[in-house]
Coordinates of C-alpha atoms in Angstrom, one line a residue:
X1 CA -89.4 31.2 70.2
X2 CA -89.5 34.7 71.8
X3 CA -86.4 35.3 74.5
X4 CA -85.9 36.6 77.7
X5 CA -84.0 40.1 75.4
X6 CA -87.3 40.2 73.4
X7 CA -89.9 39.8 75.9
X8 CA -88.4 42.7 78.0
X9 CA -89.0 44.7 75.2
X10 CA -92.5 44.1 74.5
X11 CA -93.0 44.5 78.3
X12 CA -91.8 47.8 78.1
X13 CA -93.5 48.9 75.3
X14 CA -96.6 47.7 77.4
X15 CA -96.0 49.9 80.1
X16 CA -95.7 52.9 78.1
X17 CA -91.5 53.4 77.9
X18 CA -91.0 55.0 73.9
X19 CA -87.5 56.0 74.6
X20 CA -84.5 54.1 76.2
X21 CA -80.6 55.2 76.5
X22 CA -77.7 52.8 76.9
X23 CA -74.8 51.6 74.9
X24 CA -74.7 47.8 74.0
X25 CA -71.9 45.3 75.2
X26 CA -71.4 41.8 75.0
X27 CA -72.8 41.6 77.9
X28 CA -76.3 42.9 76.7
X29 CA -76.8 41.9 73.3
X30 CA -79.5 39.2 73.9
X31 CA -81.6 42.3 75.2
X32 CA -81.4 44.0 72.0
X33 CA -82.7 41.1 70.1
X34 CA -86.2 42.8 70.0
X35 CA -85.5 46.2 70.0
X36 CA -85.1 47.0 66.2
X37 CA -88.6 45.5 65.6
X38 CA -90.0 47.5 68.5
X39 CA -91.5 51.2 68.9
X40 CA -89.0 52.4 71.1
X41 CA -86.0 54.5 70.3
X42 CA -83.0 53.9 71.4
X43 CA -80.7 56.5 72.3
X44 CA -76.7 55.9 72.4
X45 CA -74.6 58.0 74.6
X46 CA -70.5 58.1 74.7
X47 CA -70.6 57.3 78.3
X48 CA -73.5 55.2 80.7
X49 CA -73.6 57.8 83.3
X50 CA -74.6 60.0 80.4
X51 CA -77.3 57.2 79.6
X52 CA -78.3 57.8 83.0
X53 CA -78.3 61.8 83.2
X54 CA -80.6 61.6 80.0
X55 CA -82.8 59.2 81.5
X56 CA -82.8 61.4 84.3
X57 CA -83.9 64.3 82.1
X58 CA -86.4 62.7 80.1
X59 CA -87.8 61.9 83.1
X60 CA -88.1 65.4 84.5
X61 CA -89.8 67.1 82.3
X62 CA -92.7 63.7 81.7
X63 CA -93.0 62.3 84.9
X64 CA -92.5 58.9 83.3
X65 CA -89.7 57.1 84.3
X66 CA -86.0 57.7 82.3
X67 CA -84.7 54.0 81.2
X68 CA -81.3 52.7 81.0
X69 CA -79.5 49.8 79.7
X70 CA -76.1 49.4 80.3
X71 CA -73.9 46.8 80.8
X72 CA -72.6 44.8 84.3
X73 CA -69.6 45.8 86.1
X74 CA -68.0 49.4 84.8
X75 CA -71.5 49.8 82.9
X76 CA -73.4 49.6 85.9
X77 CA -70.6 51.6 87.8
X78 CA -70.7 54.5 85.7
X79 CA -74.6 54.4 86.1
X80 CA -74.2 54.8 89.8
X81 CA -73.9 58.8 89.9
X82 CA -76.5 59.1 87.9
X83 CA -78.9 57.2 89.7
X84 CA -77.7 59.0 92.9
X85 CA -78.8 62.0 91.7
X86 CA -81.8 60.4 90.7
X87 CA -82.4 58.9 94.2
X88 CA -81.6 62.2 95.9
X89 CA -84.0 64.5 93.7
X90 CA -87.0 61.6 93.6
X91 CA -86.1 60.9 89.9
X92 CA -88.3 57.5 88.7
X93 CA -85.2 55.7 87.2
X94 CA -85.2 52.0 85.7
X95 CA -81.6 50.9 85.2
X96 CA -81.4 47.2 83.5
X97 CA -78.4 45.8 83.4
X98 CA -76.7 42.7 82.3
X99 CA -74.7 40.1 85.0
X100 CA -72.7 37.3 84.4
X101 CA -74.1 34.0 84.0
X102 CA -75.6 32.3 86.7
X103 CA -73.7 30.0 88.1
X104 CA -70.1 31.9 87.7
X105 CA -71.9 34.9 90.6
X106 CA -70.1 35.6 93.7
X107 CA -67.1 33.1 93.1
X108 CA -64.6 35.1 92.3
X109 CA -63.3 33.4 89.0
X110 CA -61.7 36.1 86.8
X111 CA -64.8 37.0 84.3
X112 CA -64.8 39.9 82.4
X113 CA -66.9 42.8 84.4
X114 CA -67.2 41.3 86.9
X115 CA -68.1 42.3 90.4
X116 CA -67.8 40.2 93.9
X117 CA -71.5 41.5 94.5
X118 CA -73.2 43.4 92.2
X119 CA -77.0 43.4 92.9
X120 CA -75.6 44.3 96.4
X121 CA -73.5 47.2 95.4
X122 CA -76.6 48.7 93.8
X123 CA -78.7 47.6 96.6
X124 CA -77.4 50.6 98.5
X125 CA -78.4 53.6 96.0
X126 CA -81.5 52.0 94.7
X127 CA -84.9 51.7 95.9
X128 CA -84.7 47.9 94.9
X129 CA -82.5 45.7 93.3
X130 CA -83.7 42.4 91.7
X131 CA -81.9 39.9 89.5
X132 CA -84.3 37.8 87.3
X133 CA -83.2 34.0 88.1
X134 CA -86.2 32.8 85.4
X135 CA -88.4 34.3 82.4
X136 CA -91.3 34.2 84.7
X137 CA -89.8 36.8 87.0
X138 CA -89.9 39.6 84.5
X139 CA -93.5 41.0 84.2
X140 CA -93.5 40.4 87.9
X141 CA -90.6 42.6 88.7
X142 CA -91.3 45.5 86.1
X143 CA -94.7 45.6 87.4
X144 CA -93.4 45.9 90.7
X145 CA -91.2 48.7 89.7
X146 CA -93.6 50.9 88.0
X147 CA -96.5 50.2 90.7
X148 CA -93.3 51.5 93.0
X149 CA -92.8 54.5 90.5
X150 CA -96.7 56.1 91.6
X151 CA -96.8 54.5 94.7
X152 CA -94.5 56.4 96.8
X153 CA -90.9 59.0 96.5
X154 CA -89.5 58.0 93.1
X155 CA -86.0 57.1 92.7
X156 CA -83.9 54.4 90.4
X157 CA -84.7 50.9 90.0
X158 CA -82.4 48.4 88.9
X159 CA -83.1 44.9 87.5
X160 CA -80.3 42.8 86.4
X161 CA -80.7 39.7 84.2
X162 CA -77.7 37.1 83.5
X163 CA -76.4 36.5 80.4
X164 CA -77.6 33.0 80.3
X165 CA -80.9 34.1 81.3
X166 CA -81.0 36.7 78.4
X167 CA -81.2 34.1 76.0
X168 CA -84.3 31.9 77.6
X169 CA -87.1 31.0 76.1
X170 CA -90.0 33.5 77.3
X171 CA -93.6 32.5 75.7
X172 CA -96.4 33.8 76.9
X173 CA -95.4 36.3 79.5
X174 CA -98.2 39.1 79.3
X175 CA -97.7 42.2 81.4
X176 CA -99.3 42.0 84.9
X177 CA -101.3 45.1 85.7
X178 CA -100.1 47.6 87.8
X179 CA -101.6 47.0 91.0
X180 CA -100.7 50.6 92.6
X181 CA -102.2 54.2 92.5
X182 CA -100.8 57.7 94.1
X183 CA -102.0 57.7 97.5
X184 CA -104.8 60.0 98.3
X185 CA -105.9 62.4 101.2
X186 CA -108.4 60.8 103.0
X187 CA -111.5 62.8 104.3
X188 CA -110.8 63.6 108.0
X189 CA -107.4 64.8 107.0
X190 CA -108.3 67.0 104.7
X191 CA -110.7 68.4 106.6
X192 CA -108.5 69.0 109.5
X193 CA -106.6 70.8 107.1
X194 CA -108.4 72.7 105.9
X195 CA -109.8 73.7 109.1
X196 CA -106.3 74.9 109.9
X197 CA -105.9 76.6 106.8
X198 CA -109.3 78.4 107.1
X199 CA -108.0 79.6 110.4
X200 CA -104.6 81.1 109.8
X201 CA -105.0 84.8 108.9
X202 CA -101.1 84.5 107.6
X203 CA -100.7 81.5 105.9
X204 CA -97.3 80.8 103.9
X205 CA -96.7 77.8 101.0
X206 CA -93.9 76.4 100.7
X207 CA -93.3 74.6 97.2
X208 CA -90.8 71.7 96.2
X209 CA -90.0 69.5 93.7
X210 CA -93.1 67.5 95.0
X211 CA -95.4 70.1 93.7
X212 CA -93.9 70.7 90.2
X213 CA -96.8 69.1 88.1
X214 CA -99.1 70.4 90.5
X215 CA -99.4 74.5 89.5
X216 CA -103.5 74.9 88.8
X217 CA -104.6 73.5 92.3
X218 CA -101.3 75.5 93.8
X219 CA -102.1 78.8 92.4
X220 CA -105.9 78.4 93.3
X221 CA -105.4 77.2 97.1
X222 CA -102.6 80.3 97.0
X223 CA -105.3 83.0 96.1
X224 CA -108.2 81.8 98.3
X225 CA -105.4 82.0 101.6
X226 CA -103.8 85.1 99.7
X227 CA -100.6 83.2 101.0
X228 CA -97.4 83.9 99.7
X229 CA -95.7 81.1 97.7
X230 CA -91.9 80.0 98.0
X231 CA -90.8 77.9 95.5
X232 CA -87.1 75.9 96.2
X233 CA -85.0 75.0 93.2
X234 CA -86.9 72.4 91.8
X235 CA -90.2 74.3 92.1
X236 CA -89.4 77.1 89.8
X237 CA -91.5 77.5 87.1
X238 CA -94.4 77.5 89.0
X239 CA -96.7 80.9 89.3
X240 CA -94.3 82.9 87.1
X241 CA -94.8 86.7 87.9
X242 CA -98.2 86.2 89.8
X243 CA -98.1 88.5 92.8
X244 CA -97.8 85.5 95.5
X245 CA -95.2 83.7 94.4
X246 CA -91.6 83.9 95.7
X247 CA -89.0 82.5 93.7
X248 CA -86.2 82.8 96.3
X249 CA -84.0 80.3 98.3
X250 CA -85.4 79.8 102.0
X251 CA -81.5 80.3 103.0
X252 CA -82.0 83.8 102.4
X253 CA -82.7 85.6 105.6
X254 CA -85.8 87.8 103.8
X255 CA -87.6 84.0 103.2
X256 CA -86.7 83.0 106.5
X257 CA -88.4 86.4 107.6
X258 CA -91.2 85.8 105.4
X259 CA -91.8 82.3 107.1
X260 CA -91.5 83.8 110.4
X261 CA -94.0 85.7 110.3
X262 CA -96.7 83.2 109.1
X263 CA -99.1 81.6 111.5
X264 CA -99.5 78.8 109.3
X265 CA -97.0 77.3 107.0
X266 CA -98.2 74.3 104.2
X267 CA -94.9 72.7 103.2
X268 CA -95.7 70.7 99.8
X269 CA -93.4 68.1 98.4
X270 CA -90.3 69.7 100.0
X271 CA -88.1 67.5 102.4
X272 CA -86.6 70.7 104.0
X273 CA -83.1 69.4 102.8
X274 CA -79.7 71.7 103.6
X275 CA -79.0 72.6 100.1
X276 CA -82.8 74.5 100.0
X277 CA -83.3 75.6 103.5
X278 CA -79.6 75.8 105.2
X279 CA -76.9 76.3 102.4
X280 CA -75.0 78.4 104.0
X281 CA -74.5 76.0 106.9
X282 CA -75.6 79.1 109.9
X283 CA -78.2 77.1 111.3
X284 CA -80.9 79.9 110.6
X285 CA -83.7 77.7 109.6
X286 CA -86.4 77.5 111.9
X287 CA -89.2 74.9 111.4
X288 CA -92.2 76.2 111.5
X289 CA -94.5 75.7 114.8
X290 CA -97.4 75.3 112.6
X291 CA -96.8 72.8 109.7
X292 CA -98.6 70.9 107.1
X293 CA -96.5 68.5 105.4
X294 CA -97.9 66.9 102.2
X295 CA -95.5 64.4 101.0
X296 CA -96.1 61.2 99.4
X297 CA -93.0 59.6 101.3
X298 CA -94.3 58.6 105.0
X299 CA -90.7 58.5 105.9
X300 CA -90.1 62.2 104.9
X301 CA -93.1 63.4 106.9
X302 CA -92.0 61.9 110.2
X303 CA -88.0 63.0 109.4
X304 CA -89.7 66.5 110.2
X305 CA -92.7 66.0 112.1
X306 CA -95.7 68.9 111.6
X307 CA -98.4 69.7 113.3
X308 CA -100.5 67.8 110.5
X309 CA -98.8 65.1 108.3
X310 CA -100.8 64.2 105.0
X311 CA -99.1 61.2 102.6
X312 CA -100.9 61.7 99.7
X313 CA -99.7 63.3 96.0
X314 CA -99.6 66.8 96.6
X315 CA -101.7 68.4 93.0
X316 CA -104.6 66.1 94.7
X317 CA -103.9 67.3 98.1
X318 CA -104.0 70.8 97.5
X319 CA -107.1 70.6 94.7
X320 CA -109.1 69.1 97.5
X321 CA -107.7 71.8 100.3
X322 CA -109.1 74.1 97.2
X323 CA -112.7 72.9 97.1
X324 CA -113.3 72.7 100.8
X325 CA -111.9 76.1 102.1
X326 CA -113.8 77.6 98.3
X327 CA -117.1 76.7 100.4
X328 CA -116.1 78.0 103.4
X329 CA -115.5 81.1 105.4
X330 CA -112.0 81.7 105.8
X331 CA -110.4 84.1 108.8
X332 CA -109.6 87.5 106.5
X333 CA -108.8 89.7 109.6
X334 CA -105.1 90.1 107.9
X335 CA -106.7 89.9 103.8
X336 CA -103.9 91.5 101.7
X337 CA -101.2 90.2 103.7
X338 CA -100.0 87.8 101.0
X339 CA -99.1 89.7 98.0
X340 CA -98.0 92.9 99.9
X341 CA -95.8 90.4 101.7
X342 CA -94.5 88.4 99.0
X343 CA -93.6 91.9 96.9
X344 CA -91.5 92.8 99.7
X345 CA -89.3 89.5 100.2
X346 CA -88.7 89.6 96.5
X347 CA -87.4 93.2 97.1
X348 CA -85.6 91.9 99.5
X349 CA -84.3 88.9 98.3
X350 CA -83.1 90.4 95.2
X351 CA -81.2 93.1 97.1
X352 CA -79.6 90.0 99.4
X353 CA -78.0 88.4 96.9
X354 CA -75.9 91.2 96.1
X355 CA -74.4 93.0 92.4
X356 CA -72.5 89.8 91.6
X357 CA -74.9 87.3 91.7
X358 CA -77.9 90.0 90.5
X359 CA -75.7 90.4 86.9
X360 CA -75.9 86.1 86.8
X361 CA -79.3 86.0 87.4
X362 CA -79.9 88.7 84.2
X363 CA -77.9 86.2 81.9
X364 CA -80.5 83.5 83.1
X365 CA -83.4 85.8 82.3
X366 CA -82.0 86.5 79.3
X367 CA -82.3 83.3 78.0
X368 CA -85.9 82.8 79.3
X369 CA -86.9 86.1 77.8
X370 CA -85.3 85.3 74.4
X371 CA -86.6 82.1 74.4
X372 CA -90.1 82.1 76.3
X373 CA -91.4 79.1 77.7
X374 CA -87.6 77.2 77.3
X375 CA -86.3 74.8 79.5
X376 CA -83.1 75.5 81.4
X377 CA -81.0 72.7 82.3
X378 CA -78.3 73.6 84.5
X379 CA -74.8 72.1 85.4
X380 CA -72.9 73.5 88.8
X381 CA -71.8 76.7 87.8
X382 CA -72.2 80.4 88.8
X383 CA -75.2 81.7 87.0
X384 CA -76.8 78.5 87.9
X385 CA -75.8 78.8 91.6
X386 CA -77.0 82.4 91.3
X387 CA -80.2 81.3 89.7
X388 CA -81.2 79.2 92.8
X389 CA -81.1 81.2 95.2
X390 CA -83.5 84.0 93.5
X391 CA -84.8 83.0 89.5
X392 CA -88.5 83.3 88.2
X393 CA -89.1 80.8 85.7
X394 CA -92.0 80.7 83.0
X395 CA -92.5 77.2 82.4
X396 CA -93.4 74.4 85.2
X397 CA -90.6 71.7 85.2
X398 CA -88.5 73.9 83.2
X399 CA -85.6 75.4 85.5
X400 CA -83.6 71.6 87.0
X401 CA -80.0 71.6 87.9
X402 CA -77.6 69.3 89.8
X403 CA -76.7 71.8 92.1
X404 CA -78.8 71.2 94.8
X405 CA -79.0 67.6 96.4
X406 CA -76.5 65.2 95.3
X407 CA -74.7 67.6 93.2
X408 CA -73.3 65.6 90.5
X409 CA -71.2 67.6 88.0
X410 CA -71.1 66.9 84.7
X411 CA -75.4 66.4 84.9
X412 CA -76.3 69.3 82.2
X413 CA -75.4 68.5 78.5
X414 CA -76.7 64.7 78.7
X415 CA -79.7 65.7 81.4
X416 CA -80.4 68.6 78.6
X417 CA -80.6 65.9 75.4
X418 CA -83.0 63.5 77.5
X419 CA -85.7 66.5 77.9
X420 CA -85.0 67.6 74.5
X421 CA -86.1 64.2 72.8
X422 CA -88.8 63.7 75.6
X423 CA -90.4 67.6 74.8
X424 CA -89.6 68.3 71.3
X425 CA -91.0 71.5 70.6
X426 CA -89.5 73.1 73.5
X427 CA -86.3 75.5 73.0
X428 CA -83.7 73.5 75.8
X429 CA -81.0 75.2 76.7
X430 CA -78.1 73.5 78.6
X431 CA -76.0 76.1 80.8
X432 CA -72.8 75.0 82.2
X433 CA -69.2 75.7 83.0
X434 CA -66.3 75.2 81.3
X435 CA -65.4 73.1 84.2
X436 CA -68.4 71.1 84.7
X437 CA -69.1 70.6 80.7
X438 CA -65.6 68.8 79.9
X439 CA -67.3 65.9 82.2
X440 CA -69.8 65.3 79.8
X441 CA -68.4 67.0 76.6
X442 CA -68.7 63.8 74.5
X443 CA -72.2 64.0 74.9
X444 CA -72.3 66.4 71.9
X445 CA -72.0 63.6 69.4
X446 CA -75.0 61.9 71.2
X447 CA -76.9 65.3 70.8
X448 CA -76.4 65.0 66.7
X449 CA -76.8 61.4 66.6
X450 CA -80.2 61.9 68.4
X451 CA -81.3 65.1 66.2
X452 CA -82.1 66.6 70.3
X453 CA -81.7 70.4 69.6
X454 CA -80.2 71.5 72.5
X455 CA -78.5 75.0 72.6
X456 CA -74.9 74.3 74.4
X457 CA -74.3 77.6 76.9
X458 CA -70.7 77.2 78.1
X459 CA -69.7 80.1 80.9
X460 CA -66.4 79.5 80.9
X461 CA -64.3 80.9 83.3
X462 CA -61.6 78.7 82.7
X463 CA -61.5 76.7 86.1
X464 CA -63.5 75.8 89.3
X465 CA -63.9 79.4 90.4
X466 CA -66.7 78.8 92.7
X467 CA -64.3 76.2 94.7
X468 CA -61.6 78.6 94.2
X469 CA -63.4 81.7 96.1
X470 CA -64.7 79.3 98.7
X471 CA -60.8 78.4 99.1
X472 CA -59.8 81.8 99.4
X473 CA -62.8 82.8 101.6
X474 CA -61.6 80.4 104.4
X475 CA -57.9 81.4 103.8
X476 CA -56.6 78.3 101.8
X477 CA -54.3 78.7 98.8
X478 CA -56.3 77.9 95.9
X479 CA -55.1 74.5 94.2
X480 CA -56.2 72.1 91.6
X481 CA -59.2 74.6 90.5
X482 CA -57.6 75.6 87.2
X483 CA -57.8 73.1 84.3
X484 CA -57.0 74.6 81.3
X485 CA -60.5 74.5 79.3
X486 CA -60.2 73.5 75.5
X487 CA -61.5 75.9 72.5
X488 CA -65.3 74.8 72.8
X489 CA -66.1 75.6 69.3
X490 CA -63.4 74.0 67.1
X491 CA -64.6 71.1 69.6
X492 CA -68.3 71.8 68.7
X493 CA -67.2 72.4 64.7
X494 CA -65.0 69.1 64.7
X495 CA -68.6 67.2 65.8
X496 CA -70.1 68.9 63.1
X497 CA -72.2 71.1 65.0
X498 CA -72.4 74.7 64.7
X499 CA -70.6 77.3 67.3
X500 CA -70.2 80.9 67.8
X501 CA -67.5 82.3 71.1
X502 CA -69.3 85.8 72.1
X503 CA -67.3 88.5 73.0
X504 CA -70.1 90.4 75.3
X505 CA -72.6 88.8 77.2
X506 CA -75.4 91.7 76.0
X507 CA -74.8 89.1 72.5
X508 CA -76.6 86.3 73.7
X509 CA -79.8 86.9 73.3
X510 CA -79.5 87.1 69.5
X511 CA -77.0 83.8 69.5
X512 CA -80.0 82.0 71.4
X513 CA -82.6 83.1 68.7
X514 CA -80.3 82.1 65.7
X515 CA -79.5 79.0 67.4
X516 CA -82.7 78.3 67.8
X517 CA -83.8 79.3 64.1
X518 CA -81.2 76.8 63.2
X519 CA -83.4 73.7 64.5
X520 CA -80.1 71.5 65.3
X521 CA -78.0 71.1 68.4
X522 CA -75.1 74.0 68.6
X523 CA -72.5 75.6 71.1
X524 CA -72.0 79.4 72.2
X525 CA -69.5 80.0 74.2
X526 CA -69.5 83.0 76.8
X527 CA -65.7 84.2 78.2
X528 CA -65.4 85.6 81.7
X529 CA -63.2 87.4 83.2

């Protein structure tokens, strides 16, 4: 007899998961029933919202959706920041959780983990929320979530089963296709487009997390406008060093100039949120007059309504844009606009951001440029907060961060181990702050049980100091932004793992490379005064 535990399994396998995090309760066990028997790894962290954070990673740097399983009540719970993370940076998620048995929900009877409503709970921070009442519910429901995962704006999914479910018998459930595909331009649109595009003589990109995957048809529809290229956070990476692109936060006042002065702006996979285009909270952001939003979320596009909307995946959008203004004649009354333009609002950026923040942005390119084509995970801290706002990355989908968006702390070390495993080869580097990484610290055992090689990067300052000079910016006596940070690397050593404490940052880049060289997980901590 196969179960309910097992067939989930082999209906993950089907749709393509290799790799799922979670720690196993009591209240899960009948969905591990098939996992030893199955091709896919399974990944323990010390916490679930670290199971979630490396799902979230994973999912990053593939594109395929991170899985969790975790357990219901505090399980789930501790999932929840994870997944709103996920939900606010279009993360595809799938969380399964246990519940408790059927007929014990919503009556209020003392069980163990449990919660007066929890499929309604998680209701309000995922896309959908589904408990499975019978076996014949699960292909259903998975194929529902993954046709949901292409379809439109990722995010988390979460599917519950009940413990009495679990156990069910489940023959002959077969996968049910997935009966979805990423929405694509249609003709008129694209030719209206086009035509618009063909027409500006200073046209402008703008580049979000939307467009990540999407850098050959970017960098080609860039160079037939000659139209510079801003890239927010979660665009970096893309068109490292080419003379159009702009790695620089639309906050600072030389983007906002930059945009300004276009005649034609193409926003692609960018929601215009606060923490890109206002996060300094002066109200300087202008929408542009003439807009064309690509975005695969309807919604999105009419929160910000342009003078041309297109739903539609945005590497398609743009490849088509591509081909149809490559056969056409294009206004060139202002041709070398772009790259004479872009060269001057990275001057200008750079200069913006001031000494400070310029010396944390050279620790960041010191790790890129000791480790070329790395990827950066970041928690909230300084260099990271520095990086954002002006940072050239080498590698698509290799700068991410939780410090735009939701802003959960605590995101980098497990985030770091999920894109590790899911990119092997890659050098990963986790960055965080002394404050931020005691969050998540356990997470270095679940680095060495996994064999993930990620390269620990602790700036520790000892404390919040970024909260502490907002505090003392606004004239409020700093308090509570000082917890006394532990000795990293007798922490590191008594997990086994190797650690070094640097006593000038001009020493990193030879800790990365030996680090690296060493092919394990390891620590190096940076001091700051």
């Amino acid at each position: 007899m196969t179960t309910v535990g097992e067939a989930l399994i082999s209906l993950l396998e089907a749709h393509g998961v290799d790799t799922v995090f979670g720690i196993p309760g009591v209240h899960t066990v009948e969905l591990y029933r098939g996992l030893a028997r199955s091709r896919i790894r399974h990944v323990t962290p010390r916490h679930e919202q670290g199971a979630g954070f490396m799902a979230d990673g994973y999912a990053r740097v593939t594109g395929k959706p991170g899985v969790a399983f975790v357990i219901t009540g505090p399980g789930l719970t501790n999932t929840i920041t994870a997944m709103g993370q996920a939900r606010a940076d279009s993360i595809p998620m799938l969380v399964i959780s246990g519940v408790n048995a059927s007929l014990t929900l919503g009556k209020g009877l003392g069980f163990l983990h449990e919660l007066p409503d929890q499929r309604g709970m998680m209701e309000k921070v995922a896309l959908f929320s589904h408990r499975v009442e019978n076996a014949s519910e699960l292909p259903e429901v998975l194929s529902r979530a993954f046709a949901l995962f292409v379809s439109g704006r990722p995010g988390p999914v979460h599917i519950e089963i009940p413990t009495d479910i679990m156990a069910k018998p489940a023959d002959g459930l077969f996968p049910h296709p997935v009966e979805a595909s990423t929405p694509q331009p249609d003709a008129a649109t694209l030719a209206e487009a086009a035509r618009l595009a063909g027409a500006a003589s200073r046209p402008l990109i703008l580049a979000g997390g939307g467009a990540k995957m999407a850098e050959a048809p970017l960098r080609k529809l860039a160079e037939l406008l000659d139209a510079p290229v801003v890239e927010t956070a979660n665009a970096r990476g893309l068109l490292h060093k080419h003379p159009l692109g702009v790695p620089a936060s639309p906050s600072l006042k030389a983007v906002r100039v930059l945009m300004a002065e276009a005649d034609l702006v193409i926003a692609a996979g960018t929601e215009f949120g606060p923490t890109d285009y206002d996060m300094y909270g002066d109200g300087g952001f202008v929408k542009p007059q003439n807009l064309i939003r690509i975005d695969i979320d309807g919604k999105q596009i009419g929160r910000h309504p342009a003078t041309l909307g297109i739903r539609a995946d945005c590497a398609a959008t743009l490849e088509a844009m591509g081909e149809l203004l490559a056969s056409s004649r294009r206004n060139a009354s202002d041709e070398g606009w772009g790259a004479a333009r872009a060269e001057q609002a990275r001057s200008a950026s750079l200069e913006e951001i001031g000494p400070a923040m310029r010396g944390q942005v050279e620790v960041v390119e010191m790790i890129r440029d000791a480790l070329p084509g790395s990827i950066i995970v970041g928690d909230s801290t300084q260099p990271i907060y520095a990086a954002n706002l002006y940072y050239d990355h080498d590698r698509p989908s290799g700068w991410f961060n939780a410090a735009t968006g939701f802003g959960a702390l605590g995101f980098g070390p497990p985030a770091a181990i999920g894109a590790a495993l899911a990119v092997p080869d890659a050098p990963v580097v986790c960055l965080s702050g002394d404050g931020g990484f005691q969050f998540t610290l356990p997470e270095l055992g679940a680095a060495l049980d996994a064999e993930a090689p990620v390269i620990f990067v602790v700036w520790n300052n000892r404390g919040y100091r970024e909260i502490e000079t907002s505090m003392r910016d606004v004239g409020v006596e700093p308090v509570g932004v000082s917890p006394a940070p532990p000795d990293f690397c007798r922490l590191a050593e008594a997990y086994g793992m190797g650690a070094e404490r640097l006593e000038a940052i001009a020493d990193l880049p030879a800790a990365l490379k030996r680090a690296r060289a060493a092919g394990k997980a390891c620590l190096i901590e940076i001091g700051v005064e």
